[in-house]
XYZ file of C-alpha atoms in Angstrom:
644
model
C 70.323 73.740 75.267
C 68.835 75.527 78.290
C 65.116 75.649 78.775
C 63.435 79.077 78.978
C 62.681 78.492 82.666
C 66.365 77.840 83.309
C 67.332 81.029 81.469
C 64.836 83.031 83.530
C 66.181 81.445 86.691
C 69.707 82.387 85.677
C 68.680 85.990 85.058
C 66.874 86.068 88.398
C 69.939 84.739 90.174
C 72.071 87.350 88.434
C 69.766 90.108 89.646
C 69.566 88.798 93.202
C 73.221 87.816 93.546
C 74.631 91.279 94.534
C 72.038 91.739 97.256
C 72.655 88.229 98.527
C 76.414 88.840 98.648
C 75.881 92.006 100.673
C 73.579 90.098 103.013
C 76.082 87.291 103.544
C 78.887 89.831 103.997
C 77.106 91.593 106.862
C 75.724 88.318 108.237
C 79.291 87.048 108.599
C 80.335 90.206 110.465
C 77.282 90.082 112.719
C 77.939 86.432 113.548
C 81.514 87.235 114.517
C 81.112 90.549 116.350
C 77.374 90.878 116.996
C 74.921 93.038 115.096
C 75.150 95.804 117.689
C 78.847 96.388 117.138
C 78.504 96.259 113.345
C 75.649 98.758 113.636
C 77.466 101.247 115.892
C 80.673 101.104 113.830
C 78.671 101.786 110.658
C 76.671 104.542 112.359
C 79.753 106.328 113.669
C 81.512 106.167 110.323
C 78.425 106.748 108.204
C 76.281 109.172 110.229
C 78.690 110.894 112.630
C 81.645 111.126 110.255
C 80.338 110.788 106.718
C 77.099 112.730 107.077
C 78.184 114.943 109.973
C 81.514 116.003 108.514
C 79.950 116.855 105.144
C 77.276 118.961 106.844
C 79.876 120.689 109.007
C 82.279 121.532 106.186
C 79.522 122.685 103.854
C 77.863 124.902 106.440
C 81.151 126.276 107.793
C 82.172 127.912 104.523
C 78.928 129.768 103.887
C 78.474 130.623 107.561
C 81.922 132.201 108.034
C 82.118 133.927 104.644
C 78.529 135.071 104.132
C 76.951 135.216 107.603
C 80.018 136.336 109.567
C 81.491 138.278 106.624
C 85.072 137.109 107.183
C 87.930 137.661 104.800
C 89.864 134.701 103.430
C 92.679 135.336 105.924
C 90.420 135.440 108.966
C 88.440 132.471 107.685
C 91.660 130.464 107.506
C 92.569 131.331 111.097
C 89.119 130.522 112.493
C 88.700 127.313 110.490
C 92.240 126.203 111.320
C 91.554 126.703 115.017
C 88.334 124.714 114.691
C 90.206 121.802 113.095
C 92.679 121.386 115.969
C 90.931 118.242 117.309
C 92.136 116.428 114.180
C 95.725 117.522 114.809
C 95.904 116.167 118.376
C 94.334 112.746 117.856
C 97.193 110.994 119.639
C 96.019 112.676 122.840
C 92.656 110.866 122.765
C 94.226 107.438 122.474
C 96.658 108.126 125.304
C 93.844 109.522 127.458
C 91.641 106.483 126.906
C 94.574 104.202 127.725
C 95.296 106.138 130.924
C 91.940 107.227 132.388
C 88.698 105.249 132.379
C 85.237 106.158 133.647
C 83.098 103.616 135.522
C 85.456 100.943 134.233
C 84.912 101.796 130.546
C 87.709 103.161 128.375
C 85.888 104.123 125.172
C 82.152 104.606 125.686
C 82.365 107.571 128.126
C 84.630 109.464 125.749
C 82.280 108.820 122.839
C 79.195 109.948 124.768
C 80.969 113.044 126.080
C 82.191 114.001 122.622
C 78.730 113.376 121.148
C 77.146 115.702 123.698
C 79.706 118.383 122.816
C 78.838 118.071 119.128
C 75.090 118.092 119.726
C 75.277 121.248 121.853
C 77.725 122.956 119.487
C 75.522 122.327 116.454
C 72.435 123.524 118.343
C 74.115 126.761 119.459
C 75.449 127.465 115.969
C 71.890 126.944 114.729
C 70.217 129.187 117.316
C 72.767 131.792 118.421
C 73.955 134.864 116.580
C 77.482 134.002 117.649
C 80.521 136.259 117.518
C 83.571 135.055 115.636
C 85.308 133.890 118.817
C 82.254 131.998 120.043
C 81.801 130.468 116.597
C 85.443 129.302 116.667
C 84.921 127.576 120.033
C 81.736 125.930 118.783
C 83.511 124.739 115.626
C 86.321 123.163 117.637
C 83.700 121.418 119.760
C 81.961 120.196 116.607
C 85.153 118.729 115.179
C 85.960 117.200 118.567
C 82.641 115.357 118.480
C 83.652 113.653 115.224
C 87.347 113.048 115.925
C 86.949 111.276 119.280
C 84.436 108.604 118.144
C 86.648 108.079 115.108
C 89.612 107.213 117.353
C 87.549 104.964 119.611
C 85.989 102.992 116.759
C 89.396 102.659 115.132
C 90.649 101.195 118.391
C 87.804 98.701 118.526
C 88.510 97.595 114.958
C 92.074 96.895 116.040
C 90.713 94.666 118.778
C 88.500 92.934 116.209
C 91.624 92.238 114.154
C 93.140 90.545 117.186
C 90.186 88.225 117.829
C 89.214 87.621 114.187
C 92.237 88.442 112.001
C 90.614 86.721 109.029
C 87.859 89.391 109.085
C 90.045 92.458 109.672
C 89.815 93.762 106.101
C 86.074 93.021 105.976
C 85.501 95.207 109.048
C 87.443 98.055 107.445
C 85.543 97.614 104.196
C 82.171 97.756 105.976
C 82.810 100.901 107.984
C 84.507 102.739 105.138
C 81.675 101.805 102.779
C 79.334 103.459 105.283
C 81.564 106.531 105.387
C 82.009 106.903 101.638
C 78.356 106.252 100.833
C 76.911 108.635 103.412
C 79.444 111.396 102.738
C 78.899 111.238 98.971
C 75.140 111.701 99.200
C 75.511 114.235 102.025
C 77.787 116.390 99.860
C 75.183 116.394 97.115
C 72.410 117.280 99.577
C 74.342 120.047 101.361
C 74.560 122.032 98.144
C 70.765 122.293 98.131
C 70.236 122.682 101.882
C 72.771 125.448 102.481
C 70.971 127.866 100.148
C 69.138 130.687 101.958
C 65.936 129.688 100.164
C 66.121 126.302 101.938
C 67.414 126.078 105.532
C 70.681 127.996 105.135
C 74.039 127.418 106.818
C 72.585 127.750 110.330
C 69.943 125.151 109.552
C 72.620 122.749 108.308
C 74.398 123.166 111.656
C 71.142 122.119 113.293
C 71.119 118.939 111.214
C 74.728 118.336 112.210
C 73.728 118.261 115.883
C 71.404 115.341 115.108
C 74.234 113.289 113.607
C 76.022 113.165 116.976
C 72.804 112.149 118.701
C 71.878 109.417 116.213
C 75.325 108.185 115.247
C 77.161 108.322 118.580
C 75.181 109.075 121.736
C 72.172 106.757 121.413
C 73.937 103.570 120.223
C 76.801 104.047 122.699
C 74.409 104.623 125.600
C 72.579 101.422 124.623
C 75.824 99.504 125.050
C 76.317 98.584 121.412
C 80.098 98.977 121.737
C 80.040 95.734 123.729
C 82.695 97.142 126.035
C 83.351 95.265 129.264
C 84.329 96.876 132.536
C 87.920 96.073 133.371
C 90.410 97.049 136.067
C 93.049 98.026 133.519
C 96.478 97.801 135.200
C 97.832 100.884 133.442
C 94.697 103.055 133.726
C 93.260 105.202 136.496
C 89.482 105.261 136.822
C 87.983 108.669 137.514
C 84.844 107.260 139.158
C 85.563 103.885 140.810
C 88.293 102.592 143.103
C 90.422 99.678 141.875
C 88.775 97.279 144.337
C 85.334 98.321 143.114
C 86.396 97.863 139.496
C 87.804 94.406 140.181
C 84.571 93.404 141.867
C 82.456 94.672 138.955
C 84.768 93.073 136.415
C 84.479 89.738 138.220
C 80.676 89.942 138.204
C 80.664 90.817 134.497
C 83.016 87.914 133.751
C 80.786 85.466 135.633
C 77.730 86.721 133.773
C 79.503 86.428 130.415
C 80.691 82.910 131.253
C 77.145 81.851 132.142
C 75.832 83.208 128.843
C 78.642 81.567 126.895
C 77.896 78.208 128.503
C 74.370 78.319 127.101
C 75.646 78.656 123.516
C 76.375 75.556 121.374
C 80.091 74.830 120.908
C 81.688 76.251 117.777
C 83.376 73.862 115.331
C 87.136 73.990 115.334
C 88.584 75.955 112.436
C 92.141 75.512 111.300
C 94.039 78.729 110.686
C 95.601 78.024 107.332
C 97.786 81.102 107.576
C 99.918 79.413 110.255
C 100.768 76.634 107.786
C 101.715 79.026 104.991
C 103.467 81.689 107.022
C 106.866 82.245 105.524
C 108.276 84.603 108.118
C 108.678 83.687 111.776
C 110.165 86.108 114.250
C 110.801 86.301 117.960
C 107.672 87.655 119.677
C 109.672 88.677 122.747
C 112.090 90.681 120.628
C 109.185 92.313 118.802
C 107.571 93.266 122.102
C 110.890 94.661 123.311
C 111.100 96.716 120.119
C 107.687 98.165 120.882
C 108.656 99.021 124.436
C 111.823 100.788 123.323
C 109.992 102.672 120.589
C 107.200 103.760 122.946
C 108.976 106.714 124.540
C 110.284 108.288 121.301
C 106.901 107.911 119.595
C 105.036 109.330 122.600
C 107.460 112.256 122.820
C 107.014 113.058 119.140
C 103.220 112.789 119.503
C 103.156 115.138 122.501
C 105.411 117.608 120.689
C 102.924 117.587 117.813
C 100.033 118.190 120.235
C 101.785 121.122 121.957
C 102.773 122.701 118.632
C 99.203 122.373 117.325
C 97.705 124.065 120.375
C 100.222 126.919 120.462
C 99.995 127.666 116.748
C 96.194 127.428 116.582
C 95.533 129.583 119.654
C 98.104 132.189 118.586
C 96.641 132.494 115.093
C 93.117 132.966 116.430
C 93.730 135.321 119.349
C 96.599 137.592 118.289
C 95.015 140.186 116.000
C 97.292 143.215 116.401
C 98.264 145.266 113.304
C 101.481 143.252 113.007
C 99.641 139.958 113.541
C 100.389 138.526 110.088
C 104.148 139.022 110.540
C 104.317 137.879 114.176
C 102.031 134.885 113.684
C 103.954 133.889 110.567
C 107.301 133.973 112.366
C 105.967 131.993 115.340
C 104.372 129.420 113.059
C 107.497 128.922 110.940
C 109.803 128.613 113.975
C 107.555 126.116 115.759
C 107.003 124.110 112.580
C 110.744 123.898 111.876
C 111.479 122.925 115.480
C 108.816 120.219 115.378
C 110.174 118.795 112.113
C 113.718 118.567 113.511
C 112.560 117.039 116.794
C 110.321 114.429 115.159
C 113.076 113.448 112.747
C 115.654 113.010 115.511
C 113.495 110.983 117.913
C 111.982 108.720 115.229
C 115.362 108.157 113.623
C 116.872 107.088 116.938
C 113.879 105.151 118.275
C 112.180 103.585 115.243
C 113.565 103.984 111.738
C 115.486 106.411 109.595
C 113.076 105.744 106.722
C 109.971 106.403 108.803
C 111.541 109.527 110.304
C 112.250 110.931 106.852
C 108.811 110.030 105.497
C 107.045 111.598 108.502
C 108.962 114.851 108.117
C 108.404 114.881 104.354
C 104.606 114.606 104.549
C 104.637 117.282 107.251
C 106.750 119.625 105.125
C 104.545 118.988 102.087
C 101.645 120.482 104.026
C 103.771 123.362 105.303
C 104.769 124.177 101.716
C 101.141 124.255 100.553
C 99.943 127.775 101.410
C 96.251 127.200 100.813
C 93.290 129.355 101.779
C 89.646 129.355 100.762
C 90.249 132.332 98.496
C 89.060 130.623 95.314
C 85.818 129.676 97.037
C 85.248 133.238 98.238
C 86.008 134.608 94.773
C 83.890 132.146 92.813
C 80.890 131.191 94.966
C 77.323 132.498 94.841
C 75.971 133.201 98.326
C 72.446 132.398 97.062
C 70.834 135.565 98.437
C 68.283 137.387 96.278
C 70.248 140.592 96.829
C 73.613 138.902 97.323
C 76.934 138.996 95.525
C 75.596 137.353 92.359
C 72.125 138.926 92.225
C 70.933 139.663 88.694
C 68.843 142.651 89.754
C 68.901 144.840 92.854
C 66.358 147.097 94.492
C 66.935 150.812 94.356
C 67.475 151.003 98.120
C 70.061 148.167 98.118
C 73.733 148.973 98.564
C 75.508 148.465 95.235
C 78.650 147.260 97.061
C 76.667 144.354 98.538
C 74.306 143.454 95.708
C 75.491 141.901 92.470
C 79.131 142.925 92.824
C 80.478 139.496 91.822
C 78.344 139.232 88.689
C 79.193 142.793 87.715
C 82.895 141.860 87.801
C 82.367 138.683 85.786
C 83.267 136.343 88.661
C 82.172 132.701 88.212
C 79.171 132.870 90.641
C 79.041 129.095 91.140
C 75.971 128.039 93.094
C 76.073 125.952 96.303
C 74.544 123.062 94.357
C 77.512 122.867 91.976
C 79.977 123.138 94.858
C 78.212 120.180 96.451
C 78.497 118.207 93.229
C 82.210 119.043 93.092
C 82.825 117.650 96.576
C 80.969 114.485 95.656
C 83.050 114.063 92.512
C 86.242 114.569 94.506
C 85.351 111.589 96.695
C 84.972 109.371 93.662
C 88.311 110.444 92.245
C 89.959 109.992 95.626
C 89.012 106.317 95.416
C 90.275 106.185 91.827
C 93.574 107.545 93.117
C 93.815 104.551 95.441
C 93.252 102.182 92.521
C 95.813 104.058 90.422
C 98.409 103.729 93.174
C 97.877 99.994 93.569
C 97.797 99.240 89.844
C 100.596 101.476 88.572
C 102.782 102.955 91.297
C 103.073 100.504 94.195
C 106.268 99.069 92.633
C 107.873 102.498 92.120
C 110.470 103.901 94.509
C 109.315 106.285 97.221
C 111.337 109.106 95.678
C 109.728 108.703 92.259
C 106.221 108.457 93.738
C 106.732 111.598 95.830
C 108.267 113.477 92.905
C 105.461 112.560 90.509
C 102.757 113.347 93.045
C 104.266 116.733 93.901
C 104.770 117.742 90.268
C 101.288 116.693 89.155
C 99.792 118.432 92.190
C 101.577 121.600 91.052
C 100.234 121.164 87.518
C 96.704 120.632 88.804
C 96.825 123.808 90.855
C 97.976 125.769 87.828
C 94.375 125.382 86.669
C 93.481 127.865 89.415
C 95.836 130.438 87.901
C 94.262 129.981 84.477
C 90.825 130.265 86.079
C 91.407 133.485 88.040
C 93.131 134.997 84.991
C 89.852 134.320 83.133
C 91.704 132.854 80.160
C 88.955 130.273 79.952
C 86.436 132.965 78.995
C 88.649 133.993 76.087
C 88.550 130.499 74.596
C 84.951 129.816 75.630
C 85.570 127.186 78.362
C 82.996 127.011 81.158
C 83.950 127.863 84.736
C 82.532 124.501 85.796
C 85.301 122.774 83.838
C 87.907 124.313 86.126
C 85.868 123.647 89.243
C 85.548 119.954 88.472
C 89.029 119.742 86.943
C 90.686 120.743 90.208
C 88.385 118.466 92.184
C 89.303 115.516 89.981
C 93.076 116.030 89.956
C 93.849 117.031 93.552
C 92.403 113.951 95.339
C 94.303 111.594 93.031
C 97.599 113.372 93.649
C 97.043 113.424 97.408
C 96.640 109.655 97.434
C 99.888 109.205 95.527
C 101.749 111.344 98.053
C 100.245 109.974 101.264
C 99.566 106.276 100.741
C 103.234 105.177 100.507
C 103.909 106.678 103.931
C 101.197 104.605 105.567
C 102.322 101.460 103.784
C 105.807 102.117 105.177
C 104.445 102.761 108.672
C 102.403 99.553 108.540
C 105.609 97.622 107.855
C 107.679 99.337 110.531
C 105.260 99.857 113.384
C 106.372 97.932 116.499
C 103.835 96.281 118.768
C 102.163 98.323 121.526
C 102.695 101.694 119.789
C 100.532 101.236 116.677
C 97.907 103.621 117.969
C 100.189 106.496 118.850
C 102.395 106.104 115.775
C 99.523 106.311 113.312
C 97.891 109.103 115.315
C 101.249 110.907 115.180
C 101.418 110.565 111.398
C 97.874 111.854 111.049
C 98.617 114.703 113.416
C 101.660 115.660 111.366
C 99.649 115.606 108.132
C 96.845 117.718 109.591
C 99.171 120.124 111.398
C 101.317 120.523 108.284
C 98.186 121.346 106.296
C 97.113 123.857 108.967
C 100.533 125.545 108.996
C 100.354 125.737 105.203
C 97.053 127.579 105.532
C 98.532 129.932 108.124
C 101.454 130.569 105.774
C 98.862 131.536 103.175
C 97.585 134.176 105.609
C 101.065 135.698 105.783
C 101.373 135.517 102.000
C 98.015 137.247 101.588
C 99.244 140.037 103.882
C 102.318 140.483 101.673
C 100.026 140.983 98.672
C 97.877 143.463 100.571
C 95.043 141.238 101.769
C 93.498 140.173 98.427
C 90.004 140.866 99.717
C 86.538 141.156 98.178
C 85.130 142.719 96.145
C 88.113 143.661 93.994
C 90.481 140.793 94.916
C 93.495 142.843 93.913
C 96.651 140.831 93.202
C 94.648 137.606 93.154
C 96.490 136.319 90.090
C 99.888 137.080 91.610
C 98.975 135.363 94.855
C 97.751 132.233 93.075
C 100.880 132.072 90.907
C 103.312 132.472 93.814
C 101.318 130.037 95.959
C 101.409 127.437 93.187
C 105.158 127.841 92.666
C 105.709 127.231 96.389
C 104.088 123.819 95.892
C 107.287 122.803 94.057
C 109.513 123.220 97.146
C 108.933 119.613 98.356
C 110.722 118.412 95.203
C 113.962 119.706 96.724
C 113.247 117.924 100.008
C 112.875 114.487 98.419
C 116.637 113.711 98.296
C 116.927 114.547 102.001
C 113.856 112.868 103.507
C 112.321 110.377 101.071
C 112.878 106.760 102.206
C 115.168 104.511 100.250
C 113.654 101.763 98.147
C 109.940 101.420 97.515
C 106.719 100.181 99.132
C 107.603 96.552 98.277
C 111.152 96.723 99.654
C 112.419 96.076 103.183
C 112.823 99.462 104.931
C 115.968 100.868 106.544
C 116.276 101.071 110.315
C 119.172 103.456 110.760
C 120.048 104.507 114.294
C 117.654 102.198 116.140
C 119.304 99.762 118.552
C 120.561 96.602 116.845
C 118.244 94.103 118.521
C 115.311 96.454 118.170
C 116.108 96.920 114.496
C 116.326 93.166 114.060
C 112.856 92.678 115.521
C 111.476 95.530 113.432
C 112.909 93.996 110.281
C 111.225 90.721 111.112
C 107.959 92.566 111.697
C 108.305 94.367 108.378
C 108.961 91.117 106.553
C 106.027 89.378 108.208
C 103.668 92.240 107.422
C 104.556 92.777 103.779
C 100.936 93.037 102.632
C 99.898 94.517 99.326
C 96.745 96.624 99.442
C 93.790 95.870 97.247
C 91.906 98.917 95.967
C 89.038 98.457 98.420
C 91.309 97.813 101.371
C 93.534 100.705 100.404
C 90.497 102.942 100.197
C 89.922 102.037 103.815
C 93.441 103.289 104.401
C 93.031 106.452 102.374
C 89.436 107.572 101.891
C 88.615 111.138 100.818
C 89.107 113.418 103.728
C 90.584 110.492 105.623
C 93.705 108.382 105.485
C 93.459 105.134 107.375
C 95.997 102.562 108.316
C 95.071 99.332 106.592
C 97.019 96.216 107.449
C 95.064 93.369 108.928
C 98.176 91.742 110.303
C 99.221 94.871 112.158
C 95.965 96.049 113.709
C 97.110 94.629 117.010
C 96.199 97.346 119.467
C 93.533 99.967 120.127
C 93.598 103.092 117.978
C 95.490 101.286 115.257
C 94.080 103.451 112.504
C 93.763 107.168 112.168
C 92.170 109.796 110.000
C 93.178 112.630 107.830
C 90.710 115.414 108.155
C 89.436 117.819 105.528
C 91.957 117.342 102.766
C 89.578 119.317 100.557
C 91.443 122.566 100.066
C 90.397 124.320 96.903
C 93.196 126.862 97.244
């Protein structure tokens, strides 16, 4: 029988144990990579991305709708233009691989992007900007988050090379910082964005500080630990090659002197080498990567060009026939991109990956979403605003209380903030659901279930705008949170299998561009879907405030369009399932052989936490510790938070 002192000690250990595990977790990372790198990776993901992105998204909605007075159609065009940096992420990786500054390939890009974000947030805070100026500032703001994301992802790939046993721990640490900061930021934004607090402009001011604290200061202090190097494939914009070689030699001598002062590390046996079941020819795998490089780069550049053309056209062409012309241009370019990506990936990499890439792109294209539900249901928070309970005699009746008079939901910014926080939690639950229940399903069944349930979830919007819930006495908050709980789960089911497939198929030396290409396709497909919603809104006559005529018809037709991807599954969905060996199709025989060996050697099943690193809310990340072999090995999905 235990003594009371022993029982108290046991309880004390139980209380202290979680904190001690967290301490040892970060102590292990700091011992391997240095506390500075662990700090800057956590700051970029937590402050710049988690906090900054939540502030930016929250402020953007209220700023464009309430301050700028935009319609849902114009909001979609401006916001879509501002999100272009997330569609062209492959460009940043290729630029960093090709052009360095002062011998550094990541830090200058991070500092430059951070300065852009700091200035953009400050100007949005201080200036009474026009719509065009606001669009440019928004694209600069998103650029300041996307570039550090790519650079830190690249550094985590390098960490996986030097310490493969800690690859998943690095991903867990940085994604924990992202999820934690973004969750609490979403809750806080709902309070801050109210006019009685600091308002949307004030939130932009806070956003400018995230770039300063999370990116500029730690990078300028050298926390990235980046060494100057005369990269053979890169051109330095500031130093000659001879100068770089001289500086690199001096840095190497200094590092060697410091290393000599450290005590020798005990030898550690890599047990994985003894238990490895699959051995493949490294030369053949490298050759596969070299042959796949050109097709992947071509597809990535095609995605970049299409993103720029579509985004700029949607923003700048505002003639009376703009909806028709922009819609035709967007559909033609999107179809051309889908065909081109399918052909080049089928020939250069894999028929399965080509089909999966086109399918996730077309899913976004067939999701005509706009922020119409938000405009219809939100309370601008003004004392004489759309949901005001009482108005002064000299206040325009068309501007004061019109939403409450029409029995619109009038959901406050606080509740919208809560909804975004809840959606993050359910996004993680979607990852767990995939790993526990659906990872052994076929790709076709996973895609079909995800698409159908996504359609069913969006039917809640039709019930909501029809106000059937008021007839049966159901609160509007039920539909707000219902959509926010269902959509993130379904998005994980549709997207995660594609990244598992890509992790198996990705040849060496093109990991960065391939995953950036997939993320670009997802984000561009989502943007084209939003632009298609603009054309659909024009067909229904605009569907604008305060009356929102034909809102129910628009929501119903939009939701039915979500079913179109079901008919694409037989054509593009990969054969087999996430646990099967993929098909390589038209790729050259020896290349296909090496790719098959790579796929077999990298057949890793995701745990919920590791998979969350691959598919966090608002972000989808490549997660395969055995495949994070090059810079920019993981990528992000931006702003998958469409309410309509």
